[in-house]
Amino acid sequence: PGTNRAKYCWKGNQMFSELDKELRFGYQKNGSLVVAFNETDMDHLKELKKRGQTNGVEKLRIVYQQELREMEPHINPDAVGALYSSEAGNVIPYEYAIALAENAVDNGVELRIRREVQAIKEPAPDSENWELTVRHWEPAEYIKSNNNQKISGFKKYITIPSAAVFVITSIALGCLYAFSEDYILDAESKVAAATILGVFFGGSVMTTVMLQFFGGLVNVTLPNHKDFGDMKKLVERAGRAIGLGGIPVNLSDMLIGGSGSSGVQQGVTVETEKVRARFIINCAGGASDQIAKMIGDDSFKIKPRIGDYILLNRNQGHLANQTLFPCPDPKLGKGVLVQTTLWSNLILGPTARDMHDNTAKGMGPKEIQEYILSKCKNLVPSFDAKETIHTFCGARAKSDRGDWIIEPSKVHQNMIHVAGIDSPGLAGSPAIALEVVRLLKAAGLDAAPNPNFNPTRAPIITPKKVGLKGLKIGPAGKNDSDGKDEAKMAANVICKCERVTELEVVRALRRSLPIDSTQAIRKRTRAGMGHCQGDPDNYNCEARVKAIIARETGEPLDNIGGRPWPATSILTKRWIDEEDKKELKKRMMAS
């Protein structure tokens, strides 16, 4: 109680249902259970319930063994009770972030990707504007394939003459959304006062966003469709996905873009930009302390905490109905969880490895796998570790203050810090955004309403009936369209595991955010997310997606990025074999 976490988490949680109705990113109110195994745990649950009620959380109650078994048939039979929160929800974080970013751009936000803020100059005495020096980089392979010439229109983006607010954030982990503040605060009011919403968890200095509050929508020029001829040949030229070798993403790169960072992509500087703005929102996640220092503010330090996850096949998703947590350790926190995702996979984790702790920092893949699998086994003993299909991790931007930092900089009030937003920052993000708007107004921002504001967004993924009725599966070229016949595209399956169609890929490409990689399509449509993980010997979906991107954008295949390996995975290879699966099973059984 009394913390920013307590202040914003419940408020944000209560905003998600309405946001999902408008933005269609996928939200499920599945509930959560904090599980007790003895009387000491039960006493702690009562304390947690009391603490939650003090923070304003509603509908909390203690359930006992019989009801718990009815709610969760597969839970460890030694569990004696749990704290149940029916209001807990479930989203796919990157799908949420993409929805926010798309809607923001649709409503007049300029998005600049692959930018690194290098310096910030305070406003001169006769000016209100900051001046930011921004490095624009592109992947070395892209520059090479274009013979070191300037980037094409495919990489350029929309331009706004001036920016009222400059936001330093991350395209992967923190995006922005323009919506009606009055609508959120007063359901009866239809006054469209343009404000901003940020997903302030994780992040980097690698992406910048400009917000324009004055006028209508920005016209977006979509890439031109180009006829590449035979799709079969194009898929063959796209090659095979990568599943061995490669260099893992290190902590430094993880803080500034992960597998999409300049370091991993061997970024080449293509230009240096000067940007002027009255206000700066510093929500740069793992790099937010670096941004603060650029104006002489050293009031906080980011102490990264790594969270590792293991993802299991959909056939394991039935093992958990709610999100399951162990009773939290007084020092180490809540520990790992077991949860069925929105797409029916079972997800296990995360760890909480503080990078200033040498023991946690030095944990290897085997130790991490053993920790997650054995701990989660205590909650749900019957999951099959051999059904592991993917692992990944991320760096949480924990601060040395121990709480979320949402305040104007003490050096200059026109920089608003939104930093150290670690878990459960996602839940609190809508409420945090409203507070940022309040802080901007208090600092002098006069944002006129956008009369053309559109709060809605169409979903990308089309729900499908069980089975393959109306869908066609076949070798590349057999069912592919020319990019114009929507009925044919709607039937043509590009990813067999997830039943992603050509039409879903094409619709994602024809939206307002630029896409230049199969990884971007994977995050939007789930092509390559299934149990085969894009195995080229199965259906070769990554090559199919790459061919469609080339056809739709007119870009050469060499300019289209693929899914990196290993990125942050702790598996030995992308497509694990029987020996790997046996090892995972052994690690699950470790005490």
Coordinates of C-alpha atoms in Angstrom, one line a residue:
P1 CA 0.0 0.0 0.0
G2 CA 1.1 3.6 -0.7
T3 CA 3.2 2.7 -3.7
N4 CA 2.8 3.6 -7.4
R5 CA 2.3 -0.1 -8.1
A6 CA -0.7 -0.1 -5.7
K7 CA -2.0 3.2 -7.1
Y8 CA -2.1 2.2 -10.8
C9 CA -2.3 -1.6 -11.1
W10 CA -5.9 -2.1 -10.1
K11 CA -7.1 1.0 -12.0
G12 CA -5.3 -0.2 -15.1
N13 CA -6.6 -3.7 -14.8
Q14 CA -10.2 -2.4 -14.9
M15 CA -9.6 -0.6 -18.2
F16 CA -8.6 -3.6 -20.2
S17 CA -12.0 -4.9 -21.1
E18 CA -13.1 -1.6 -22.8
L19 CA -9.7 -1.2 -24.5
D20 CA -10.0 -4.7 -26.0
K21 CA -13.5 -3.9 -27.3
E22 CA -12.0 -1.0 -29.2
L23 CA -8.6 -2.3 -30.2
R24 CA -9.2 -6.0 -30.6
F25 CA -5.8 -7.2 -29.3
G26 CA -7.3 -10.1 -27.4
Y27 CA -8.0 -10.0 -23.6
Q28 CA -9.3 -12.8 -21.4
K29 CA -10.4 -12.4 -17.8
N30 CA -9.3 -15.8 -16.7
G31 CA -8.7 -15.2 -13.0
S32 CA -5.7 -16.0 -10.8
L33 CA -4.9 -18.3 -7.9
V34 CA -2.1 -17.8 -5.4
V35 CA -1.7 -21.4 -4.1
A36 CA -1.0 -22.4 -0.5
F37 CA 0.5 -25.8 0.6
N38 CA 0.4 -25.4 4.4
E39 CA -1.0 -23.3 7.3
T40 CA 1.8 -20.8 7.1
D41 CA 1.0 -20.2 3.5
M42 CA -2.7 -19.8 4.3
D43 CA -1.9 -17.2 6.9
H44 CA 0.1 -15.4 4.3
L45 CA -2.8 -15.5 1.8
K46 CA -5.0 -13.8 4.4
E47 CA -2.4 -11.1 4.7
L48 CA -2.2 -10.7 0.9
K49 CA -6.0 -10.5 0.7
K50 CA -6.1 -7.7 3.3
R51 CA -3.3 -5.9 1.5
G52 CA -5.2 -6.2 -1.8
Q53 CA -8.4 -4.8 -0.3
T54 CA -6.4 -1.9 1.2
N55 CA -5.2 -1.2 -2.4
G56 CA -8.8 -1.2 -3.7
V57 CA -8.7 -4.6 -5.3
E58 CA -12.2 -6.1 -5.4
K59 CA -13.6 -9.7 -5.5
L60 CA -10.8 -11.3 -3.6
R61 CA -11.6 -14.4 -1.7
I62 CA -9.9 -17.5 -0.1
V63 CA -10.8 -20.9 -1.6
Y64 CA -10.1 -24.1 0.2
Q65 CA -9.0 -27.5 -1.0
Q66 CA -12.3 -29.0 -2.4
E67 CA -13.3 -25.9 -4.3
L68 CA -9.7 -25.4 -5.5
R69 CA -9.7 -29.0 -6.9
E70 CA -13.0 -28.2 -8.7
M71 CA -11.5 -25.1 -10.2
E72 CA -8.2 -26.7 -11.1
P73 CA -8.4 -30.5 -11.5
H74 CA -4.7 -30.8 -12.4
I75 CA -3.3 -28.8 -9.5
N76 CA -0.9 -30.5 -7.1
P77 CA -3.1 -32.5 -4.7
D78 CA -1.0 -31.3 -1.8
A79 CA -2.4 -27.8 -2.3
V80 CA -4.7 -26.8 0.6
G81 CA -6.1 -23.5 -0.6
A82 CA -5.6 -20.4 -2.7
L83 CA -6.3 -16.7 -2.9
Y84 CA -8.6 -16.2 -5.8
S85 CA -8.9 -13.0 -7.9
S86 CA -11.6 -13.3 -10.5
E87 CA -10.6 -10.0 -12.1
A88 CA -7.1 -11.1 -13.2
G89 CA -6.7 -11.1 -17.0
N90 CA -4.6 -12.5 -19.7
V91 CA -3.1 -10.8 -22.8
I92 CA -0.3 -11.4 -25.3
P93 CA 1.9 -8.4 -24.5
Y94 CA 3.3 -7.9 -28.0
E95 CA -0.2 -8.2 -29.6
Y96 CA -1.3 -5.5 -27.2
A97 CA 1.6 -3.3 -28.0
I98 CA 1.1 -3.7 -31.8
A99 CA -2.6 -2.8 -31.4
L100 CA -1.7 0.4 -29.5
A101 CA 1.0 1.4 -32.1
E102 CA -1.3 0.8 -35.1
N103 CA -4.1 2.8 -33.6
A104 CA -1.7 5.6 -32.6
V105 CA -0.4 5.9 -36.2
D106 CA -3.9 5.7 -37.6
N107 CA -4.7 8.7 -35.5
G108 CA -1.8 10.9 -36.5
V109 CA 1.3 9.7 -34.5
E110 CA 4.6 9.6 -36.3
L111 CA 6.6 6.5 -35.6
R112 CA 10.3 6.4 -36.3
I113 CA 12.0 3.0 -35.8
R114 CA 15.7 2.2 -35.5
R115 CA 16.6 5.4 -33.8
E116 CA 19.0 5.9 -31.0
V117 CA 18.9 9.1 -28.9
Q118 CA 22.5 10.1 -28.4
A119 CA 22.2 13.6 -26.8
I120 CA 19.5 15.9 -25.4
K121 CA 20.1 19.7 -25.3
E122 CA 18.0 21.7 -22.9
P123 CA 15.8 24.5 -24.2
A124 CA 17.7 27.8 -24.7
P125 CA 16.5 30.8 -22.6
D126 CA 14.6 32.2 -25.6
S127 CA 13.0 28.8 -26.6
E128 CA 10.7 26.2 -25.2
N129 CA 12.1 23.4 -27.3
W130 CA 14.5 20.6 -26.4
E131 CA 16.9 19.5 -29.2
L132 CA 17.5 15.8 -29.5
T133 CA 20.3 14.3 -31.5
V134 CA 19.1 11.0 -32.9
R135 CA 21.1 8.4 -34.8
H136 CA 19.2 6.6 -37.5
W137 CA 20.6 3.1 -38.3
E138 CA 19.6 0.2 -40.5
P139 CA 20.8 -3.4 -40.5
A140 CA 24.1 -4.1 -42.3
E141 CA 22.6 -6.7 -44.5
Y142 CA 19.9 -4.3 -45.7
I143 CA 22.5 -1.6 -46.5
K144 CA 24.6 -4.2 -48.3
S145 CA 21.7 -5.5 -50.4
N146 CA 21.0 -1.9 -51.5
N147 CA 24.6 -1.3 -52.5
N148 CA 25.2 1.2 -49.7
Q149 CA 22.7 3.6 -51.2
K150 CA 20.2 5.6 -49.2
I151 CA 17.2 3.7 -47.7
S152 CA 14.2 3.3 -49.9
G153 CA 10.6 4.5 -49.3
F154 CA 9.9 1.2 -47.7
K155 CA 12.1 2.2 -44.8
K156 CA 11.0 5.9 -44.7
Y157 CA 7.9 6.8 -42.9
I158 CA 5.3 9.5 -42.5
T159 CA 6.5 13.0 -41.6
I160 CA 4.9 15.6 -39.3
P161 CA 6.2 19.2 -39.5
S162 CA 6.5 19.6 -35.7
A163 CA 6.2 17.6 -32.5
A164 CA 4.4 18.8 -29.4
V165 CA 5.7 15.8 -27.5
F166 CA 8.6 13.5 -28.1
V167 CA 8.4 10.0 -26.6
I168 CA 11.4 7.8 -26.1
T169 CA 10.2 4.2 -25.9
S170 CA 10.5 0.8 -27.5
I171 CA 8.7 -0.7 -30.5
A172 CA 9.0 -4.2 -29.0
L173 CA 8.0 -3.5 -25.4
G174 CA 6.4 -0.1 -25.2
C175 CA 4.2 1.6 -27.7
L176 CA 1.7 4.5 -27.7
Y177 CA -2.0 4.8 -28.3
A178 CA -4.1 7.9 -28.9
F179 CA -7.6 7.7 -27.3
S180 CA -10.3 9.9 -25.7
E181 CA -9.5 10.7 -22.1
D182 CA -13.0 11.9 -21.5
Y183 CA -14.4 8.6 -22.7
I184 CA -12.2 6.7 -20.3
L185 CA -12.9 8.9 -17.3
D186 CA -16.5 9.6 -18.0
A187 CA -18.4 6.9 -20.0
E188 CA -21.3 9.4 -20.7
S189 CA -19.1 11.9 -22.3
K190 CA -18.3 11.8 -26.0
V191 CA -15.9 14.7 -26.1
A192 CA -12.8 13.5 -27.9
A193 CA -9.9 14.9 -25.9
A194 CA -6.7 13.5 -27.5
T195 CA -4.4 11.9 -25.0
I196 CA -1.8 9.1 -24.9
L197 CA -1.5 5.7 -23.6
G198 CA 1.8 3.9 -23.1
V199 CA 2.8 0.3 -22.3
F200 CA 5.7 1.3 -20.1
F201 CA 7.4 -2.0 -19.4
G202 CA 10.8 -2.8 -20.8
G203 CA 11.9 -0.7 -23.6
S204 CA 14.9 1.0 -25.2
V205 CA 16.4 4.2 -26.7
M206 CA 16.1 2.6 -30.1
T207 CA 12.7 3.8 -31.1
T208 CA 11.2 7.3 -31.0
V209 CA 7.7 8.5 -31.3
M210 CA 6.4 12.0 -32.1
L211 CA 2.9 12.9 -31.0
Q212 CA 0.9 15.5 -33.0
F213 CA -2.2 16.8 -31.3
F214 CA -3.3 19.4 -33.8
G215 CA -5.4 18.3 -36.8
G216 CA -6.6 15.2 -38.5
L217 CA -5.1 12.0 -39.6
V218 CA -1.8 11.7 -41.4
N219 CA -2.0 10.2 -44.9
V220 CA 0.0 7.0 -45.0
T221 CA 1.5 5.7 -48.2
L222 CA 1.4 1.9 -48.2
P223 CA 4.0 -0.1 -50.0
N224 CA 3.3 -0.9 -53.7
H225 CA 2.3 -4.4 -54.7
K226 CA 4.7 -6.0 -57.1
D227 CA 4.2 -9.0 -59.3
F228 CA 7.1 -11.4 -58.7
G229 CA 5.6 -14.1 -60.9
D230 CA 5.8 -17.7 -59.8
M231 CA 5.3 -17.9 -56.0
K232 CA 6.8 -21.4 -55.8
K233 CA 10.1 -20.1 -57.2
L234 CA 9.9 -17.1 -54.9
V235 CA 9.5 -19.4 -51.8
E236 CA 12.4 -21.5 -53.0
R237 CA 14.6 -18.5 -53.3
A238 CA 13.6 -17.4 -49.8
G239 CA 15.5 -20.3 -48.4
R240 CA 15.3 -22.1 -45.1
A241 CA 14.8 -20.7 -41.6
I242 CA 17.8 -20.6 -39.2
G243 CA 17.8 -23.0 -36.3
L244 CA 21.4 -23.6 -35.3
G245 CA 24.4 -21.4 -34.6
G246 CA 24.1 -17.7 -34.2
I247 CA 25.1 -15.4 -31.3
P248 CA 22.8 -15.1 -28.3
V249 CA 21.5 -11.7 -27.4
N250 CA 23.5 -10.2 -24.5
L251 CA 22.2 -8.0 -21.7
S252 CA 23.3 -4.8 -23.2
D253 CA 21.5 -5.5 -26.4
M254 CA 18.5 -6.7 -24.6
L255 CA 18.1 -3.3 -22.9
I256 CA 18.0 -1.5 -26.3
G257 CA 16.0 -3.7 -28.6
G258 CA 17.0 -7.3 -28.1
S259 CA 17.3 -9.3 -31.3
G260 CA 16.2 -6.1 -33.1
S261 CA 18.9 -3.9 -31.6
S262 CA 21.7 -2.2 -33.5
G263 CA 24.3 -4.4 -32.0
V264 CA 22.7 -7.7 -33.0
Q265 CA 21.7 -6.4 -36.4
Q266 CA 25.2 -4.8 -37.0
G267 CA 23.5 -1.5 -37.5
V268 CA 25.0 1.0 -39.9
T269 CA 24.4 4.7 -39.3
V270 CA 22.5 6.2 -42.3
E271 CA 21.9 9.7 -41.0
T272 CA 21.8 11.9 -37.8
E273 CA 18.6 13.7 -37.1
K274 CA 17.9 16.8 -35.0
V275 CA 14.4 16.8 -33.4
R276 CA 12.9 19.6 -31.4
A277 CA 10.0 19.2 -29.0
R278 CA 8.5 21.0 -26.0
F279 CA 8.1 17.9 -23.9
I280 CA 9.9 14.6 -23.6
I281 CA 8.3 11.4 -22.1
N282 CA 11.1 9.1 -21.0
C283 CA 9.7 5.6 -21.0
A284 CA 12.9 4.0 -22.4
G285 CA 12.7 1.0 -20.1
G286 CA 16.1 -0.5 -19.5
A287 CA 17.8 2.6 -20.9
S288 CA 15.6 5.2 -19.1
D289 CA 18.3 6.1 -16.6
Q290 CA 20.7 6.8 -19.6
I291 CA 18.1 9.2 -21.1
A292 CA 17.7 10.9 -17.7
K293 CA 21.5 11.4 -17.4
M294 CA 21.5 13.2 -20.8
I295 CA 19.9 16.2 -19.0
G296 CA 22.0 15.8 -15.8
D297 CA 19.3 13.8 -13.9
D298 CA 20.9 10.9 -11.9
S299 CA 18.0 10.4 -9.5
F300 CA 17.5 6.7 -10.3
K301 CA 19.4 3.7 -11.7
I302 CA 18.0 0.8 -13.6
K303 CA 19.0 -2.6 -12.2
P304 CA 17.8 -5.1 -14.9
R305 CA 16.1 -8.3 -13.8
I306 CA 15.9 -11.1 -16.4
G307 CA 12.8 -13.2 -16.6
D308 CA 13.1 -16.5 -18.5
Y309 CA 10.1 -18.5 -19.8
I310 CA 9.4 -21.9 -21.3
L311 CA 6.5 -22.4 -23.7
L312 CA 4.8 -25.7 -24.2
N313 CA 2.6 -27.0 -27.0
R314 CA -1.1 -26.3 -27.1
N315 CA -1.9 -29.9 -26.1
Q316 CA -0.8 -28.9 -22.6
G317 CA -3.0 -25.9 -22.3
H318 CA -5.9 -27.7 -20.7
L319 CA -3.8 -28.2 -17.5
A320 CA -4.5 -24.7 -16.1
N321 CA -7.7 -22.7 -16.1
Q322 CA -6.6 -19.7 -14.0
T323 CA -3.1 -18.2 -13.8
L324 CA -1.4 -20.2 -11.0
F325 CA 1.2 -18.7 -8.6
P326 CA 2.9 -20.2 -5.6
C327 CA 2.5 -18.4 -2.3
P328 CA 5.2 -15.7 -2.5
D329 CA 8.4 -15.9 -0.7
P330 CA 8.9 -13.0 1.8
K331 CA 12.2 -12.2 0.1
L332 CA 12.1 -13.6 -3.4
G333 CA 8.5 -12.7 -4.3
K334 CA 5.9 -14.7 -6.1
G335 CA 8.2 -17.0 -8.1
V336 CA 7.2 -18.8 -11.2
L337 CA 3.7 -19.3 -12.6
V338 CA 1.8 -21.8 -14.7
Q339 CA -0.7 -20.2 -17.2
T340 CA -2.6 -21.1 -20.3
T341 CA -2.1 -18.3 -22.8
L342 CA -4.7 -16.7 -24.9
W343 CA -3.8 -19.1 -27.7
S344 CA -4.0 -22.2 -25.5
N345 CA -0.3 -22.9 -25.0
L346 CA 1.0 -23.6 -21.5
I347 CA 3.6 -21.1 -20.4
L348 CA 6.0 -21.6 -17.4
G349 CA 8.1 -19.0 -15.6
P350 CA 9.5 -16.5 -15.3
T351 CA 12.7 -16.5 -13.3
A352 CA 13.7 -13.3 -11.6
R353 CA 17.5 -13.1 -12.1
D354 CA 18.9 -9.8 -10.9
M355 CA 21.9 -8.9 -13.1
H356 CA 23.7 -7.3 -10.2
D357 CA 23.8 -10.7 -8.5
N358 CA 26.6 -12.7 -9.9
T359 CA 25.0 -16.1 -9.0
A360 CA 21.8 -15.2 -10.8
K361 CA 23.7 -13.6 -13.7
G362 CA 25.8 -16.7 -14.1
M363 CA 23.0 -19.2 -14.4
G364 CA 23.4 -21.4 -17.5
P365 CA 20.6 -22.8 -19.8
K366 CA 20.5 -26.1 -17.9
E367 CA 20.1 -24.4 -14.5
I368 CA 17.4 -22.1 -15.8
Q369 CA 15.5 -24.9 -17.3
E370 CA 15.7 -27.0 -14.2
Y371 CA 14.6 -24.1 -12.0
I372 CA 11.5 -23.3 -14.0
L373 CA 10.4 -26.9 -14.8
S374 CA 10.9 -28.2 -11.2
K375 CA 9.2 -25.2 -9.6
C376 CA 6.2 -25.4 -12.0
K377 CA 6.0 -29.1 -11.4
N378 CA 5.1 -28.3 -7.8
L379 CA 2.0 -26.4 -9.0
V380 CA 1.0 -28.8 -11.9
P381 CA 2.8 -32.1 -11.7
S382 CA 1.3 -33.6 -14.9
F383 CA 2.6 -31.3 -17.6
D384 CA 5.0 -32.9 -20.1
A385 CA 8.3 -31.1 -20.4
K386 CA 8.9 -32.9 -23.7
E387 CA 6.2 -30.8 -25.2
T388 CA 8.5 -27.7 -25.0
I389 CA 8.4 -25.8 -28.3
H390 CA 10.2 -22.5 -27.4
T391 CA 12.0 -20.5 -24.7
F392 CA 12.7 -16.8 -24.4
C393 CA 13.5 -14.1 -21.9
G394 CA 13.4 -10.4 -21.4
A395 CA 14.9 -7.8 -19.1
R396 CA 12.6 -6.1 -16.6
A397 CA 13.5 -2.5 -16.0
K398 CA 13.6 -2.6 -12.2
S399 CA 14.9 0.6 -10.5
D400 CA 17.0 1.2 -7.4
R401 CA 14.0 3.0 -5.9
G402 CA 12.0 -0.2 -5.7
D403 CA 8.9 1.4 -7.1
W404 CA 7.6 2.7 -10.4
I405 CA 8.9 6.2 -11.3
I406 CA 6.1 8.4 -12.7
E407 CA 7.1 12.0 -12.3
P408 CA 8.5 15.1 -13.9
S409 CA 12.3 15.3 -13.8
K410 CA 13.6 17.3 -10.9
V411 CA 16.1 18.9 -13.4
H412 CA 13.4 20.0 -15.8
Q413 CA 9.6 19.6 -15.5
N414 CA 9.2 19.2 -19.3
M415 CA 10.8 15.7 -19.2
I416 CA 8.3 13.2 -17.7
H417 CA 9.9 10.1 -16.4
V418 CA 8.0 6.8 -16.7
A419 CA 10.7 4.5 -15.6
G420 CA 11.3 1.3 -13.6
I421 CA 7.9 0.0 -14.6
D422 CA 8.5 -3.7 -13.8
S423 CA 5.9 -6.3 -13.1
P424 CA 2.9 -5.8 -13.1
G425 CA 3.5 -2.8 -15.2
L426 CA 1.4 -4.2 -18.1
A427 CA -1.7 -4.3 -15.9
G428 CA -1.1 -0.7 -14.8
S429 CA -0.3 0.8 -18.2
P430 CA -3.6 2.4 -19.1
A431 CA -3.9 4.1 -15.7
I432 CA -0.2 5.2 -15.9
A433 CA -1.0 6.8 -19.2
L434 CA -3.7 8.9 -17.8
E435 CA -1.3 10.1 -15.1
V436 CA 1.3 11.0 -17.7
V437 CA -1.4 13.1 -19.5
R438 CA -2.2 14.9 -16.3
L439 CA 1.5 15.6 -15.7
L440 CA 1.9 17.0 -19.2
K441 CA -1.1 19.3 -18.8
A442 CA 0.3 20.4 -15.4
A443 CA 3.6 21.2 -17.2
G444 CA 1.8 23.4 -19.7
L445 CA 0.8 21.2 -22.6
D446 CA -2.5 22.5 -24.2
A447 CA -3.6 19.6 -26.4
A448 CA -6.6 20.3 -28.6
P449 CA -9.0 17.5 -29.2
N450 CA -8.7 15.6 -32.4
P451 CA -12.1 15.8 -34.2
N452 CA -11.2 12.9 -36.4
F453 CA -10.1 10.5 -33.7
N454 CA -11.0 6.9 -34.3
P455 CA -10.8 4.7 -31.2
T456 CA -11.3 1.4 -33.0
R457 CA -9.1 -1.1 -34.8
A458 CA -10.0 -4.2 -36.7
P459 CA -8.3 -7.5 -35.6
I460 CA -5.7 -9.2 -37.8
I461 CA -6.4 -12.8 -37.0
T462 CA -9.6 -14.3 -38.2
P463 CA -11.2 -16.9 -35.8
K464 CA -11.6 -20.2 -37.5
K465 CA -13.8 -23.2 -36.8
V466 CA -12.3 -26.5 -35.7
G467 CA -10.8 -28.4 -38.5
L468 CA -9.9 -27.3 -42.0
K469 CA -13.3 -26.6 -43.6
G470 CA -12.9 -23.9 -46.2
L471 CA -9.1 -24.0 -46.0
K472 CA -6.6 -25.3 -48.5
I473 CA -3.2 -26.8 -47.6
G474 CA -0.6 -27.7 -50.2
P475 CA 2.9 -27.1 -51.5
A476 CA 4.0 -23.5 -52.3
G477 CA 2.5 -22.2 -55.5
K478 CA -0.4 -24.6 -55.6
N479 CA -3.0 -22.4 -53.8
D480 CA -1.2 -19.0 -53.7
S481 CA -3.0 -16.0 -55.1
D482 CA -1.7 -13.0 -57.1
G483 CA -2.4 -10.7 -54.1
K484 CA -5.7 -9.5 -55.5
D485 CA -8.2 -12.4 -55.1
E486 CA -9.3 -12.2 -51.5
A487 CA -11.4 -15.3 -51.6
K488 CA -8.4 -17.3 -52.7
M489 CA -6.2 -15.7 -50.1
A490 CA -8.7 -16.5 -47.4
A491 CA -8.5 -20.2 -48.2
N492 CA -4.8 -20.5 -48.7
V493 CA -3.0 -21.7 -45.5
I494 CA 0.5 -20.2 -45.1
C495 CA 1.2 -21.7 -41.6
K496 CA -0.3 -25.2 -41.1
C497 CA 0.2 -25.4 -37.3
E498 CA -1.7 -22.1 -36.6
R499 CA -3.8 -22.2 -39.7
V500 CA -2.7 -18.7 -40.7
T501 CA -4.0 -17.7 -44.2
E502 CA -2.4 -15.7 -46.9
L503 CA -5.2 -13.1 -46.4
E504 CA -4.2 -12.5 -42.8
V505 CA -0.6 -12.0 -43.8
V506 CA -1.6 -9.6 -46.5
R507 CA -3.9 -7.6 -44.3
A508 CA -1.2 -7.2 -41.7
L509 CA 1.1 -5.8 -44.4
R510 CA -1.4 -3.4 -45.7
R511 CA -1.9 -1.7 -42.4
S512 CA -0.3 1.6 -41.2
L513 CA 2.9 0.2 -39.6
P514 CA 5.7 -0.8 -41.9
I515 CA 6.7 -4.5 -41.9
D516 CA 10.0 -5.7 -43.2
S517 CA 10.5 -9.1 -41.5
T518 CA 8.9 -12.5 -41.0
Q519 CA 9.3 -11.9 -37.3
A520 CA 7.0 -8.9 -37.5
I521 CA 4.4 -11.0 -39.3
R522 CA 4.9 -13.8 -36.8
K523 CA 4.0 -11.4 -34.0
R524 CA 0.8 -10.2 -35.7
T525 CA -0.6 -13.4 -37.3
R526 CA 1.1 -16.2 -35.4
A527 CA 2.6 -17.7 -38.6
G528 CA 5.5 -19.8 -37.2
M529 CA 4.2 -19.8 -33.6
G530 CA 2.9 -23.4 -33.7
H531 CA 4.4 -26.6 -32.4
C532 CA 6.7 -27.0 -35.4
Q533 CA 8.1 -23.5 -35.0
G534 CA 8.4 -22.9 -38.7
D535 CA 10.2 -26.2 -39.5
P536 CA 11.2 -25.9 -43.2
D537 CA 10.8 -29.7 -43.5
N538 CA 7.2 -29.4 -42.4
Y539 CA 5.5 -26.6 -44.2
N540 CA 8.3 -24.0 -44.5
C541 CA 6.0 -21.2 -43.4
E542 CA 8.7 -18.6 -42.8
A543 CA 9.8 -18.8 -46.5
R544 CA 6.2 -18.5 -47.6
V545 CA 5.8 -15.4 -45.4
K546 CA 9.0 -13.9 -46.7
A547 CA 7.8 -14.4 -50.3
I548 CA 4.5 -12.6 -49.6
I549 CA 6.3 -9.7 -47.9
A550 CA 8.5 -9.3 -51.0
R551 CA 5.5 -9.5 -53.3
E552 CA 3.4 -7.0 -51.3
T553 CA 6.2 -4.5 -50.7
G554 CA 8.2 -4.7 -53.9
E555 CA 11.4 -5.3 -51.8
P556 CA 14.0 -7.9 -52.9
L557 CA 14.1 -11.0 -50.7
D558 CA 17.5 -10.1 -49.4
N559 CA 15.9 -7.0 -47.7
I560 CA 13.3 -9.1 -45.8
G561 CA 14.5 -10.0 -42.3
G562 CA 14.0 -13.5 -40.9
R563 CA 13.4 -14.9 -37.4
P564 CA 16.8 -14.7 -35.5
W565 CA 18.4 -17.7 -33.7
P566 CA 19.1 -18.2 -30.9
A567 CA 18.0 -14.7 -29.8
T568 CA 17.2 -15.2 -26.1
S569 CA 16.4 -18.9 -26.3
I570 CA 18.0 -21.4 -23.8
L571 CA 17.3 -24.4 -26.1
T572 CA 20.2 -26.1 -27.9
K573 CA 18.5 -25.6 -31.2
R574 CA 15.3 -24.3 -32.6
W575 CA 13.9 -27.7 -33.5
I576 CA 14.8 -29.9 -30.5
D577 CA 15.2 -33.7 -31.0
E578 CA 14.3 -36.6 -28.8
E579 CA 17.5 -36.4 -26.8
D580 CA 16.8 -32.8 -26.0
K581 CA 13.3 -33.7 -24.9
K582 CA 14.5 -36.4 -22.6
E583 CA 16.9 -33.9 -20.9
L584 CA 14.1 -31.5 -20.3
K585 CA 12.1 -34.3 -18.7
K586 CA 15.0 -35.0 -16.4
R587 CA 15.3 -31.4 -15.4
M588 CA 11.6 -31.3 -14.6
M589 CA 12.0 -34.1 -12.1
A590 CA 14.9 -32.5 -10.3
S591 CA 13.9 -31.8 -6.7

